[in-house]
Short mmCIF file of C-alpha atoms in Angstrom, two decimals:
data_model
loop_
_atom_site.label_atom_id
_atom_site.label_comp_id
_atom_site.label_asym_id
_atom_site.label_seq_id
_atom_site.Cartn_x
_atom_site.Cartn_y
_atom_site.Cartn_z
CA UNK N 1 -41.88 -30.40 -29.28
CA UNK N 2 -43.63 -31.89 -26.39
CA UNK N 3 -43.97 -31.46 -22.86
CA UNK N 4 -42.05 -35.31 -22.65
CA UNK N 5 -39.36 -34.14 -25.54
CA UNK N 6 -38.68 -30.98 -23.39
CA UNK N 7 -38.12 -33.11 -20.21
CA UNK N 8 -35.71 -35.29 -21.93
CA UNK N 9 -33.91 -32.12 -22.93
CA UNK N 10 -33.39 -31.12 -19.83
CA UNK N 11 -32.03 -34.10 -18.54
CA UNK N 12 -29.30 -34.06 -21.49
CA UNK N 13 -28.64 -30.82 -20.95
CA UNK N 14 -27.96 -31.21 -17.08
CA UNK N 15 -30.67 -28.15 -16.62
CA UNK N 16 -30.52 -26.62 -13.20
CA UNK N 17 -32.82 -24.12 -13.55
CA UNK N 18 -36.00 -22.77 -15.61
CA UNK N 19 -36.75 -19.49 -16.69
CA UNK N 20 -40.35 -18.53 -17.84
CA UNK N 21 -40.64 -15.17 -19.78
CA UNK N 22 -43.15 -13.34 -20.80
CA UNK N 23 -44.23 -9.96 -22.98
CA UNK N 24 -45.80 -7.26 -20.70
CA UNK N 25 -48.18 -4.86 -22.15
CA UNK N 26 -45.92 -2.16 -22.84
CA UNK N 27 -43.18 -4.13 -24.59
CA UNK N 28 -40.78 -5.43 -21.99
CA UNK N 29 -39.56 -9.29 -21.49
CA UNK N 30 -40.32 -10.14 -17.78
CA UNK N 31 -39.43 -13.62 -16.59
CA UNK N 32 -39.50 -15.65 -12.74
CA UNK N 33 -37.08 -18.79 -12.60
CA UNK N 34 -37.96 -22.19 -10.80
CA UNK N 35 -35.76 -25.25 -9.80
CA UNK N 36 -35.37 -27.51 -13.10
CA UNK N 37 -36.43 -30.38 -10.51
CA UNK N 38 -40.07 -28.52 -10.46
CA UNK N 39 -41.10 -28.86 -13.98
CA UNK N 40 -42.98 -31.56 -14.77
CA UNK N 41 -45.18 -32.32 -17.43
CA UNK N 42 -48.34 -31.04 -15.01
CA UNK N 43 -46.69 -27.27 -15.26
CA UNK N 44 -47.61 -27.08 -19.38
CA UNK N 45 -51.02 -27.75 -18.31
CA UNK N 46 -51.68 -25.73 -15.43
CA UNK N 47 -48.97 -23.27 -15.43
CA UNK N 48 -47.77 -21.36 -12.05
CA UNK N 49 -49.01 -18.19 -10.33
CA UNK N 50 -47.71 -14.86 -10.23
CA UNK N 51 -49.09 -11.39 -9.25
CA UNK N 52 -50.44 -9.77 -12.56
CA UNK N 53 -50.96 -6.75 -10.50
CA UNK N 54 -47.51 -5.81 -10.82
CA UNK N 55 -47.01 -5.64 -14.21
CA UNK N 56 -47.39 -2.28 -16.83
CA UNK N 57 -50.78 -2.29 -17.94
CA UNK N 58 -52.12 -5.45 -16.73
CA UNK N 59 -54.21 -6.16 -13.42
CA UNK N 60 -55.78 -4.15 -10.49
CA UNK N 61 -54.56 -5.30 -7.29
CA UNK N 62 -57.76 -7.21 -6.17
CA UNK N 63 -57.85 -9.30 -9.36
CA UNK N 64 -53.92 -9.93 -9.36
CA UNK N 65 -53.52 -13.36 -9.97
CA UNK N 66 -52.87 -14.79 -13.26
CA UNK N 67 -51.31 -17.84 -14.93
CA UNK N 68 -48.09 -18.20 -16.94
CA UNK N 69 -48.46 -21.23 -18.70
CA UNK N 70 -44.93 -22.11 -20.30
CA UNK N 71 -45.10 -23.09 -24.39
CA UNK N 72 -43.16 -26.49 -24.52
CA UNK N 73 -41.69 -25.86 -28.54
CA UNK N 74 -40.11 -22.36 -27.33
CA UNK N 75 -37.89 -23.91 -25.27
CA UNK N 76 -33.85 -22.62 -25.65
CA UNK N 77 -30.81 -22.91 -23.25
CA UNK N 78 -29.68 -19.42 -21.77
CA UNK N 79 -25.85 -18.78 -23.33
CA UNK N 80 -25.47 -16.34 -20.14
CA UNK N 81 -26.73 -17.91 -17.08
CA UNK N 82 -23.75 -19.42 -15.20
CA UNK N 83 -26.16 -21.88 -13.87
CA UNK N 84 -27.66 -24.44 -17.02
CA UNK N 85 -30.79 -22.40 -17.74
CA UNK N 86 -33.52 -23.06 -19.85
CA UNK N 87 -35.66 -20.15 -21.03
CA UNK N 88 -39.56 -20.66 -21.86
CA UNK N 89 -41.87 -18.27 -23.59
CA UNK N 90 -44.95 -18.10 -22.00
CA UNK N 91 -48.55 -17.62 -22.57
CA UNK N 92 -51.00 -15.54 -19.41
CA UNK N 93 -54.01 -17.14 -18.44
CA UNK N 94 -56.68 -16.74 -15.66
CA UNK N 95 -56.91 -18.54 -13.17
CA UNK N 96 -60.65 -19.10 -12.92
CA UNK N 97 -61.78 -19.32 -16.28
CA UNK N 98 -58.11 -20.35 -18.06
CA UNK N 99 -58.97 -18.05 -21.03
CA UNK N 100 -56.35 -16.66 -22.55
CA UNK N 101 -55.62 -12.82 -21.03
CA UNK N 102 -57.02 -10.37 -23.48
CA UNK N 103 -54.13 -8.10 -22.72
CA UNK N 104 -51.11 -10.79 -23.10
CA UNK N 105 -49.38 -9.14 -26.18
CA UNK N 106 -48.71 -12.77 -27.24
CA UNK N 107 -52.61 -13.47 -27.46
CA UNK N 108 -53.42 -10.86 -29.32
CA UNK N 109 -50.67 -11.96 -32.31
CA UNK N 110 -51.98 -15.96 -31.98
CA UNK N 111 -55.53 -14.20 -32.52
CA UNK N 112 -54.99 -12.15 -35.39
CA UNK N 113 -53.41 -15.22 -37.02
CA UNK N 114 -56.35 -17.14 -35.91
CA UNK N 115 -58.46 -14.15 -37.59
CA UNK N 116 -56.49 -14.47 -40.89
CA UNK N 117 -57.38 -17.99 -40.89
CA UNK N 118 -60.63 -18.04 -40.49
CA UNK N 119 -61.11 -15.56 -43.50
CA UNK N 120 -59.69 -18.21 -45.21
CA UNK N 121 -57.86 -15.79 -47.76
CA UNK N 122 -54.72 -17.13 -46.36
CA UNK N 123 -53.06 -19.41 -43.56
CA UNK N 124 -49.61 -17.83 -42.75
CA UNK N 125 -48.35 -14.76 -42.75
CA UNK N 126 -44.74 -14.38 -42.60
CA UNK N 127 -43.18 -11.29 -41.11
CA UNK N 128 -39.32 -10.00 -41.24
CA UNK N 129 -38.21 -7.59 -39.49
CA UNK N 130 -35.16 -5.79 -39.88
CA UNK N 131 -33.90 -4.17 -36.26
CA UNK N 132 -31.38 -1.95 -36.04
CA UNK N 133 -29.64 -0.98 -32.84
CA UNK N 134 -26.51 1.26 -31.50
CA UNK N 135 -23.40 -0.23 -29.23
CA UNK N 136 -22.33 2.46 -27.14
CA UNK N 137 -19.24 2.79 -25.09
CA UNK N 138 -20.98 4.75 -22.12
CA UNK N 139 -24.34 6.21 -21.43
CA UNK N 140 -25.53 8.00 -18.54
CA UNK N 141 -28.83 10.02 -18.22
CA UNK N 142 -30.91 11.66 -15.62
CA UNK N 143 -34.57 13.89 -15.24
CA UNK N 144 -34.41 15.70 -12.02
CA UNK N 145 -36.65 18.85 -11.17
CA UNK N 146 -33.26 20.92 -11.36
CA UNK N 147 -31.50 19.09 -14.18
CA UNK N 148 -32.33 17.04 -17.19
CA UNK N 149 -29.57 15.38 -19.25
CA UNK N 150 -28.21 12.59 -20.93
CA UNK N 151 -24.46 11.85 -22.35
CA UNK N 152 -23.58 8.71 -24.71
CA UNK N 153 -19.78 7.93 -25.93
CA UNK N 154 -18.35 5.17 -28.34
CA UNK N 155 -15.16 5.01 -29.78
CA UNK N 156 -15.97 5.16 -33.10
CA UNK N 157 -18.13 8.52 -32.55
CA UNK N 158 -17.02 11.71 -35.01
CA UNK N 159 -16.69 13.62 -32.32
CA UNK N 160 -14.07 11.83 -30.73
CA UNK N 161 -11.64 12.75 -33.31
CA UNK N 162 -9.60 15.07 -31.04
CA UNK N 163 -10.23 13.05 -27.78
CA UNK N 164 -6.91 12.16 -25.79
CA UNK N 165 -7.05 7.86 -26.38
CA UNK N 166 -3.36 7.55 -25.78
CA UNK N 167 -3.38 6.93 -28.44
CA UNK N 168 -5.61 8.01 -31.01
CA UNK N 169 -6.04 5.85 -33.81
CA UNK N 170 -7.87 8.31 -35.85
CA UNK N 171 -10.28 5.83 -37.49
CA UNK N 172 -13.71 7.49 -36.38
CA UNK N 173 -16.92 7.06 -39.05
CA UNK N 174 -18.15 10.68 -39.99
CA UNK N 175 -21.97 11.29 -39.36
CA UNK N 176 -24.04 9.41 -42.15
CA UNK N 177 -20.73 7.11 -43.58
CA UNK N 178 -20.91 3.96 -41.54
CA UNK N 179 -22.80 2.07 -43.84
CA UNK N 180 -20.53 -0.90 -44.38
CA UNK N 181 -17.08 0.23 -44.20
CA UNK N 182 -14.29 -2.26 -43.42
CA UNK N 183 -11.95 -2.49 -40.07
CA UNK N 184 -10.42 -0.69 -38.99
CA UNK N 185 -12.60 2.18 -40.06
CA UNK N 186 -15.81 -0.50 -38.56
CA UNK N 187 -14.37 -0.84 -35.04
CA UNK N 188 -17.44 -4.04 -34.08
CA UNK N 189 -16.91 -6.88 -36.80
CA UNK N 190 -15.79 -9.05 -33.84
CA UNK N 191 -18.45 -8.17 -31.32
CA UNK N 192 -21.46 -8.14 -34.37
CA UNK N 193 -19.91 -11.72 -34.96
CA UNK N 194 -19.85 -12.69 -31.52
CA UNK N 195 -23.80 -11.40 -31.42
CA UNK N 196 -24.16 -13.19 -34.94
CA UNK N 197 -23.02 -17.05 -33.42
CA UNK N 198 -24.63 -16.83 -30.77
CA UNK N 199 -28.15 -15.94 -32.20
CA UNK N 200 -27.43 -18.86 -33.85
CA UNK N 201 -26.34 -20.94 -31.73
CA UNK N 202 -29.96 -20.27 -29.60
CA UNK N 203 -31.79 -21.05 -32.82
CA UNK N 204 -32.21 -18.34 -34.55
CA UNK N 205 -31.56 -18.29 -38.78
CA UNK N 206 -28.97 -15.34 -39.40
CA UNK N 207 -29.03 -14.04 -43.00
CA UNK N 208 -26.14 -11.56 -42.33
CA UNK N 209 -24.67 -8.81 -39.79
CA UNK N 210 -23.50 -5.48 -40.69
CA UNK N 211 -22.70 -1.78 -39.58
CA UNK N 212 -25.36 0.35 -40.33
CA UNK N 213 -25.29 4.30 -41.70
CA UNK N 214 -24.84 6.02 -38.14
CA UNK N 215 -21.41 7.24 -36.54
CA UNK N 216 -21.37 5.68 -33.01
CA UNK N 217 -21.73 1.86 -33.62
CA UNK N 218 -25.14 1.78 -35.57
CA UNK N 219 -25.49 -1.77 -36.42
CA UNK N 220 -28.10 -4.21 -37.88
CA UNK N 221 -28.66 -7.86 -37.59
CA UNK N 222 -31.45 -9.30 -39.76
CA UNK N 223 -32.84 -12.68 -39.22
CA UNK N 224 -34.88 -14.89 -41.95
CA UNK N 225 -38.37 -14.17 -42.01
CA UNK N 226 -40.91 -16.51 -40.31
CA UNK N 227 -44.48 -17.18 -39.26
CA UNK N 228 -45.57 -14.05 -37.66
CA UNK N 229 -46.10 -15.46 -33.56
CA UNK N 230 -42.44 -17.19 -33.58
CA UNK N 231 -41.14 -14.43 -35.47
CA UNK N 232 -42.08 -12.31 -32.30
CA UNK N 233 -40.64 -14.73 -29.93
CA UNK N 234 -37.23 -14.87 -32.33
CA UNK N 235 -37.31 -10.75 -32.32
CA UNK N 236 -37.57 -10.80 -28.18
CA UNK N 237 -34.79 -13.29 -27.89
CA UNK N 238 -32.94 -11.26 -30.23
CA UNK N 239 -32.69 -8.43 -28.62
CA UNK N 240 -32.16 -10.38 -25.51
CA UNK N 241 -29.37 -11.79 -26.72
CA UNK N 242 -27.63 -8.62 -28.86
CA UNK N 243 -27.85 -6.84 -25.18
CA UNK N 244 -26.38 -9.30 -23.30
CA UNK N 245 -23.81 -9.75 -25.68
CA UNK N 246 -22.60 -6.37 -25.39
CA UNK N 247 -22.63 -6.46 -21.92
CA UNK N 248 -20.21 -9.36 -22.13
CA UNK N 249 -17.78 -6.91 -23.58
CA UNK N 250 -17.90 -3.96 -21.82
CA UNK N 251 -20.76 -2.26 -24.21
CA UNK N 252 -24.34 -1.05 -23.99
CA UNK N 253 -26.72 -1.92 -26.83
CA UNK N 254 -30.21 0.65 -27.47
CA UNK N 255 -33.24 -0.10 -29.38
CA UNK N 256 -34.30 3.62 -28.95
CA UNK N 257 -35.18 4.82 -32.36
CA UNK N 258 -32.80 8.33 -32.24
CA UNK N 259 -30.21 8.96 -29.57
CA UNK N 260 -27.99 10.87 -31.44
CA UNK N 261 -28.55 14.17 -32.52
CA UNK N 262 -27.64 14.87 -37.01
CA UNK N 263 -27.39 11.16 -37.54
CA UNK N 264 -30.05 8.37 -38.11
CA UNK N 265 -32.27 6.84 -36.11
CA UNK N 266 -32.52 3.05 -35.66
CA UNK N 267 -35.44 1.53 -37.61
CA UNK N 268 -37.42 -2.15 -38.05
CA UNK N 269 -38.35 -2.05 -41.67
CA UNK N 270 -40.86 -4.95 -41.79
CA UNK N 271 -41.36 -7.04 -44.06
CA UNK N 272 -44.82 -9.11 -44.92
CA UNK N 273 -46.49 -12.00 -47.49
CA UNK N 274 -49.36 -13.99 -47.10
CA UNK N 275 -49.60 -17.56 -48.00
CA UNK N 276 -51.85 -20.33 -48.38
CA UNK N 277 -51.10 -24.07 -49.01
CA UNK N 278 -47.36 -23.21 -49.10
CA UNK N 279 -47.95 -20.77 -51.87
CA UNK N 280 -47.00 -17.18 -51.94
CA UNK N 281 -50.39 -14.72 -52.37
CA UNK N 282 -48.49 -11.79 -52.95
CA UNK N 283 -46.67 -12.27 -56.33
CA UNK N 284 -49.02 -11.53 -59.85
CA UNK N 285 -48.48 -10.11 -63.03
CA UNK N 286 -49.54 -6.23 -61.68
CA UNK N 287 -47.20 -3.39 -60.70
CA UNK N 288 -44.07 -4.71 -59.40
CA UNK N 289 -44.83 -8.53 -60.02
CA UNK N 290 -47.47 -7.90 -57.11
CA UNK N 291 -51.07 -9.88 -56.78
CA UNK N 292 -54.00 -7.71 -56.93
CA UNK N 293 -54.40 -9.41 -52.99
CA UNK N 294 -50.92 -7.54 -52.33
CA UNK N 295 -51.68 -4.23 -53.64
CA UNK N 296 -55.05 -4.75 -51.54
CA UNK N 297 -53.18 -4.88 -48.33
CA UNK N 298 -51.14 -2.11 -49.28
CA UNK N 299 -54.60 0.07 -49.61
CA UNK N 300 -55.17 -1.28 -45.89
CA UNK N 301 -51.93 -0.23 -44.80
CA UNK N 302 -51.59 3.19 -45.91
CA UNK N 303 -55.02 3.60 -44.93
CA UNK N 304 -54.45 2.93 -41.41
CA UNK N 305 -50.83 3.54 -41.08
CA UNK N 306 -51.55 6.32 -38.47
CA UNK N 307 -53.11 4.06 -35.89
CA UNK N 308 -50.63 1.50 -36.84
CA UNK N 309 -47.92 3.70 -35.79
CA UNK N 310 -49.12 3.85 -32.56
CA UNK N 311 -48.03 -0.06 -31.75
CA UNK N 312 -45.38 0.11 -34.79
CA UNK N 313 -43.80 3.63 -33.61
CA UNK N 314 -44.90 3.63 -29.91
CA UNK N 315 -42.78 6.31 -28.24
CA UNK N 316 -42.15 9.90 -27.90
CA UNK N 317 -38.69 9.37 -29.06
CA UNK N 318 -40.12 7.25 -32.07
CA UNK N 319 -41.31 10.84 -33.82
CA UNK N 320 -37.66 12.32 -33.60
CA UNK N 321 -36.92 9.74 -36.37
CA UNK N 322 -39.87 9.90 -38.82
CA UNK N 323 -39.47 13.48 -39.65
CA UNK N 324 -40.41 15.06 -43.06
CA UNK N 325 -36.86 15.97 -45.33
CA UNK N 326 -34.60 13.21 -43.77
CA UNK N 327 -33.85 10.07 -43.61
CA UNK N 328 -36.84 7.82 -42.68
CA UNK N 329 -40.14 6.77 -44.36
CA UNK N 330 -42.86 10.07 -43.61
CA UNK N 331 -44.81 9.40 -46.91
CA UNK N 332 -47.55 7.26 -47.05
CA UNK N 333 -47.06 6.18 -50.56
CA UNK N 334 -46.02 2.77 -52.10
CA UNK N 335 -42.91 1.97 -54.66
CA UNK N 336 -41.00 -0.53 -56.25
CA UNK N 337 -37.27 -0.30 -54.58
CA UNK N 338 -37.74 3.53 -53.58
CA UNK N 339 -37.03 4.03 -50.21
CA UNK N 340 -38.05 7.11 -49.38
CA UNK N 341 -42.13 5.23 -49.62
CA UNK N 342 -43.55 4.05 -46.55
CA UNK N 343 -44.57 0.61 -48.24
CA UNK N 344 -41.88 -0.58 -50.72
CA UNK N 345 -41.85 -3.63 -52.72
CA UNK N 346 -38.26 -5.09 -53.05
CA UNK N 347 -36.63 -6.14 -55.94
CA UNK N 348 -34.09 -8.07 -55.53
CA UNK N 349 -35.02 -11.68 -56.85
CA UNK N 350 -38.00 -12.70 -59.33
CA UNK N 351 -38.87 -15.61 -57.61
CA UNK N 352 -42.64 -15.74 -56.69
CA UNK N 353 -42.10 -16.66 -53.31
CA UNK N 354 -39.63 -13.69 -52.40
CA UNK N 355 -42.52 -11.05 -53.26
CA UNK N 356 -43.26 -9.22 -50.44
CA UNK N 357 -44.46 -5.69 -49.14
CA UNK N 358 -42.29 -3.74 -46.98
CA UNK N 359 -43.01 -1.42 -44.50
CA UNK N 360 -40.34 0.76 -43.78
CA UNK N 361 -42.04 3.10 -40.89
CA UNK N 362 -41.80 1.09 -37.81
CA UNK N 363 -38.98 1.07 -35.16
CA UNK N 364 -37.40 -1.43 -33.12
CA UNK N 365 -38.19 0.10 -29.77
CA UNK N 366 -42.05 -1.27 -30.14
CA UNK N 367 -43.62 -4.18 -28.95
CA UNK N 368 -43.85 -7.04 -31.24
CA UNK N 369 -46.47 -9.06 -31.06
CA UNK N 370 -48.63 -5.93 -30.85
CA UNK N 371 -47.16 -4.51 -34.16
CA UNK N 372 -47.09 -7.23 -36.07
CA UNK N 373 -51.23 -7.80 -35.03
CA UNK N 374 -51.54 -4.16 -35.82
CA UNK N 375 -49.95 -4.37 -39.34
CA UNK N 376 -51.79 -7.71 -40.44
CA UNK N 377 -55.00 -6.43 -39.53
CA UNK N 378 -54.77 -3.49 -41.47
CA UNK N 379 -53.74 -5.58 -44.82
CA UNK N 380 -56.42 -7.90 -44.08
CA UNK N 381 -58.62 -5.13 -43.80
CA UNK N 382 -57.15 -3.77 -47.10
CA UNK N 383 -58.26 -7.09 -48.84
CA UNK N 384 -60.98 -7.45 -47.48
CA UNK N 385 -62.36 -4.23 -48.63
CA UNK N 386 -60.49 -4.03 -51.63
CA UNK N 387 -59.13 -0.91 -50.66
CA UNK N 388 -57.10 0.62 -53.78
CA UNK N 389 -53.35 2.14 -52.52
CA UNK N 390 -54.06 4.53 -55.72
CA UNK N 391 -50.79 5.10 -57.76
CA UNK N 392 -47.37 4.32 -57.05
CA UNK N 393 -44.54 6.91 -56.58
CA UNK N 394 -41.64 6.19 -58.22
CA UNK N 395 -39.85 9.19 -57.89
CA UNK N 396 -37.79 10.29 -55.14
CA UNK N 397 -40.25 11.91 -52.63
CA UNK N 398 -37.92 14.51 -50.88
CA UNK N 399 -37.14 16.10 -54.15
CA UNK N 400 -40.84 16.34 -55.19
CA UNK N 401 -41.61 20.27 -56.04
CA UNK N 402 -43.40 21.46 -53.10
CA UNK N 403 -47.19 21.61 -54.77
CA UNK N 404 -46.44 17.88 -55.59
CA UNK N 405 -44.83 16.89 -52.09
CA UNK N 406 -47.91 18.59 -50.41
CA UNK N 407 -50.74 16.28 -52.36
CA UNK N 408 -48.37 12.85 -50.56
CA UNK N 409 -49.99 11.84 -46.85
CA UNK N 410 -47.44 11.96 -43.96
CA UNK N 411 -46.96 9.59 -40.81
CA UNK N 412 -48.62 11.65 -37.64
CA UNK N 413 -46.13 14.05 -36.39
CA UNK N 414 -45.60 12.73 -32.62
CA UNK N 415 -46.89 9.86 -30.32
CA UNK N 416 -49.74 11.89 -29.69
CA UNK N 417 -50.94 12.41 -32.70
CA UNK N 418 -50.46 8.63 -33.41
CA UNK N 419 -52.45 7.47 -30.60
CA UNK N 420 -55.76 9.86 -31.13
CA UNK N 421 -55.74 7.93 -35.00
CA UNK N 422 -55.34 4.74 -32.95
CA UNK N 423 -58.67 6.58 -30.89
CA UNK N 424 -60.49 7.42 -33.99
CA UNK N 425 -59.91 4.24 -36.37
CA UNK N 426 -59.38 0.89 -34.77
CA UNK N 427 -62.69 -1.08 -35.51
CA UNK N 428 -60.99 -3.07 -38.13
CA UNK N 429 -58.40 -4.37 -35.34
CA UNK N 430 -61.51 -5.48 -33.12
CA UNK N 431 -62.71 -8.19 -35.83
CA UNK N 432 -62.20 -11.36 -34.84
CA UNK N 433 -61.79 -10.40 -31.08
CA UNK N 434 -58.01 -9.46 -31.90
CA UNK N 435 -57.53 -6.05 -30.36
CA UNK N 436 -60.12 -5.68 -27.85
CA UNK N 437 -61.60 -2.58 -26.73
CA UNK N 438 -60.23 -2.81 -22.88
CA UNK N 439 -56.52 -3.52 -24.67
CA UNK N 440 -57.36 -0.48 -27.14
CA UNK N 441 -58.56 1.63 -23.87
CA UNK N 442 -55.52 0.75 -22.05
CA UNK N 443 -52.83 1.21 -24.71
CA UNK N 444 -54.56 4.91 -25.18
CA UNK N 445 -54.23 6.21 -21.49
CA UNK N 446 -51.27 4.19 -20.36
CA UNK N 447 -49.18 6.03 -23.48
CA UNK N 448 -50.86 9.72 -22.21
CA UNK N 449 -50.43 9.07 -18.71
CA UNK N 450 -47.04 7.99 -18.40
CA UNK N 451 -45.12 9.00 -21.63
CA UNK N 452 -46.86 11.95 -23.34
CA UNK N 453 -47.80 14.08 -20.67
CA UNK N 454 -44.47 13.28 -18.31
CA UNK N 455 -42.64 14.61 -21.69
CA UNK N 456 -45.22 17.59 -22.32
CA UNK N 457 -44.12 18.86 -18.39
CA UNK N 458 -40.71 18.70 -18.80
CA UNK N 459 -38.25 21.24 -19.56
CA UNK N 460 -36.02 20.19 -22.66
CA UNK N 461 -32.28 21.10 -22.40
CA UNK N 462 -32.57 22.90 -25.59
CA UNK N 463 -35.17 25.50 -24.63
CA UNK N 464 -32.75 26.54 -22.08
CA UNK N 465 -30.19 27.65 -24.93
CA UNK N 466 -33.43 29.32 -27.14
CA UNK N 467 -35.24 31.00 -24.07
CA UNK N 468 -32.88 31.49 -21.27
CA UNK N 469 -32.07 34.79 -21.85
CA UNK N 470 -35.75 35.93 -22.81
#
């Protein structure tokens, strides 16, 4: 799509307004809106100001400006605006030079693709990830120095079994049974439909919707892979969208990876293939129907899966999920359809071109284009150095006797110890310029500053109920 195409567009459309967005360094969409009268052809070239000073993570305040240059094939009218809106992704320049900004999430994903290319082992890498969210009813939350709490409701919670409805319908999903269960039992077919058709309507390909495992309205979504960059930009419109579309009726949709205590978390299983010429790398006659190229990236990935957790699993709240004897993906082994492995190879078809490694670790609260980079560049690092995963475990992992469960590597226990891997291994995400040091630097002490060490001086509720009456 051009500049001219997007234009016309418009003018079908009857466009009032424009909206540019853009990723900020944390993970966040942030967007400014002009009059649909002021794009012209010009703006795709030269982009418009804005202060990059006020943005997480970006600019001091006496080198604040910066360019947002809008992408003209990203374009996609708003469903919510009541003015006709369309919405641009955008890449961040500078002004002076016009070089891409080193810390634009969005650069570093076109650069590790760029990277990948110029290896010339491959030149795409499709990524698909599979989000999973909650719909609440209500939430409400506070942190003050004399109290600290939080409270979240939804209708189709367990413990609302005895609650006064008026009436009660009795159909509420015990802890750990949601996974697809019919209405009346599955109280948001319509409102997982209505977030369905309208993905699709903006775009997006749909492969199906569903209620996930979780009392409380866990759900998942899961769109058809794609080339890595626009799979990004389809994952930030997606959430986008499944939020506003629960606002529409009355709900509140989280990304967080485990606000509910005795239940699971939300994960973004991700899956990954390399191609080249239209042909699928990943698919060969070794373990699982997997290329000795596949089984290569693996080795990178398990090898680095500690620093990649730090994009892939980047909060404190991430590490309440990936804990050792439940439900998510601690072991940093590889297997064909287990899922208790952090890399899994799926199944489910033997066509050559569905072959595909899985990584089942990462949540849906991280930033995309960062944890996609993160991931590629430790499989390309993996074939690069032929780096052997060792053997596969096909056994179930949590049942493992305890000498044999102790000889399996483990995800890093908390944020913390996520981000001083990402400290002690990350030259293989500085090849090809792709994760700079200053964007390494930065991730480092903006996570200690304002996430780990806020949460290291705070009271917790709980320690009130163990320590109290010390």
């Amino acid at each position: 799509m051009t500049p001219k195409t997007v234009l016309a567009m418009c003018r079908e459309n009857d466009v009032k307004a424009i909206d540019l967005r853009f990723m900020d360094f944390i993970g966040q969409w942030q967007h400014t809106t002009i009059p649909a009268s002021h794009l012209t052809e010009d703006t795709f070239e030269d982009g418009l100001g804005f202060d990059g000073s006020s943005i997480r993570g970006w600019q001091v305040i006496n080198e604040s400006d910066m360019l947002i240059v809008p992408q003209p094939d990203t374009a996609w009218m708003d469903p919510f605006t009541q003015l006709p809106t369309m919405n641009f992704i955008c890449n961040i320049q500078d002004p002076i030079t016009r070089e891409d900004y080193s810390r634009d999430p969005r650069n570093v994903a076109r650069k590790s693709v760029a990277y990948l290319q110029s290896t010339g082992m491959a030149d795409t890498a499709y990524f698909g990830p599979e989000a999973e969210f909650f719909i609440f009813d209500d939430v409400r939350f506070d942190q003050r120095p004399n109290e600290g709490y939080y409270h979240i409701d939804s209708i189709e919670a367990e413990w609302n079994r005895g609650r006064d409805e008026g009436p009660n319908l009795g159909h509420k999903i015990r802890f750990k049974e949601g996974y697809f269960p019919v209405p009346p039992l599955d109280q948001l077919m319509d409102i997982r439909n209505d977030m369905m058709q309208t993905l699709i309507d903006c775009g997006l390909d749909v492969e199906c919707q569903h209620h996930e495992v979780g009392t409380a309205g866990q759900a998942e979504i899961d769109l058809r892979f794609n080339e890595m960059v626009r799979m990004a930009d389809e994952l930030m419109m997606y959430k986008y969208i499944i939020k506003n579309v629960a606002r529409r009726h009355n709900k509140t949709v989280t990304f967080m990876p485990k606000p509910i205590l005795g239940d699971n978390g939300s994960g973004m299983h991700v899956h990954l293939s390399l191609w080249k010429d239209e042909q699928p790398l990943f698919a060969g006659d070794g373990y699982a129907g997997l290329s000795e190229m596949a089984l290569y990236a693996i080795g990178g990935i398990l090898r680095h899966a500690s620093t990649i957790l730090a994009f892939t699993n980047p909060t404190t709240n991430s590490y309440k999920r990936l804990v050792p004897g439940f439900e998510a993906p601690v072991n940093l082994a590889y297997s064909q359809r287990n899922r208790s492995a952090a890399c899994r190879i799926p199944m489910y078809s033997p066509s050559p071109k569905s072959k595909r490694v899985e990584f089942r670790c990462p949540d849906p609260s991280c930033n995309p284009y960062l944890a996609f980079s993160a991931l590629l560049m430790a499989a390309i690092d993996g074939i690069q150095n032929k780096i052997d995963p060792g053997h596969p475990l096909d056994k179930d992992i949590y049942d493992l006797p305890p000498e044999e469960a102790a000889g399996v590597a483990k995800t890093p226990p908390s944020l913390a110890a996520a981000i001083d891997a990402l400290e002690a291994d990350h030259q293989f995400l500085l090849r090809g310029d792709v994760f700079t040091q200053d964007v390494i630097d930065t991730w480092v002490a903006y996570k200690r500053e304002n996430e780990i060490d806020p949460m290291r001086l705070r009271p917790h509720p709980y320690e009130f109920c163990l320590y109290y009456d010390i």
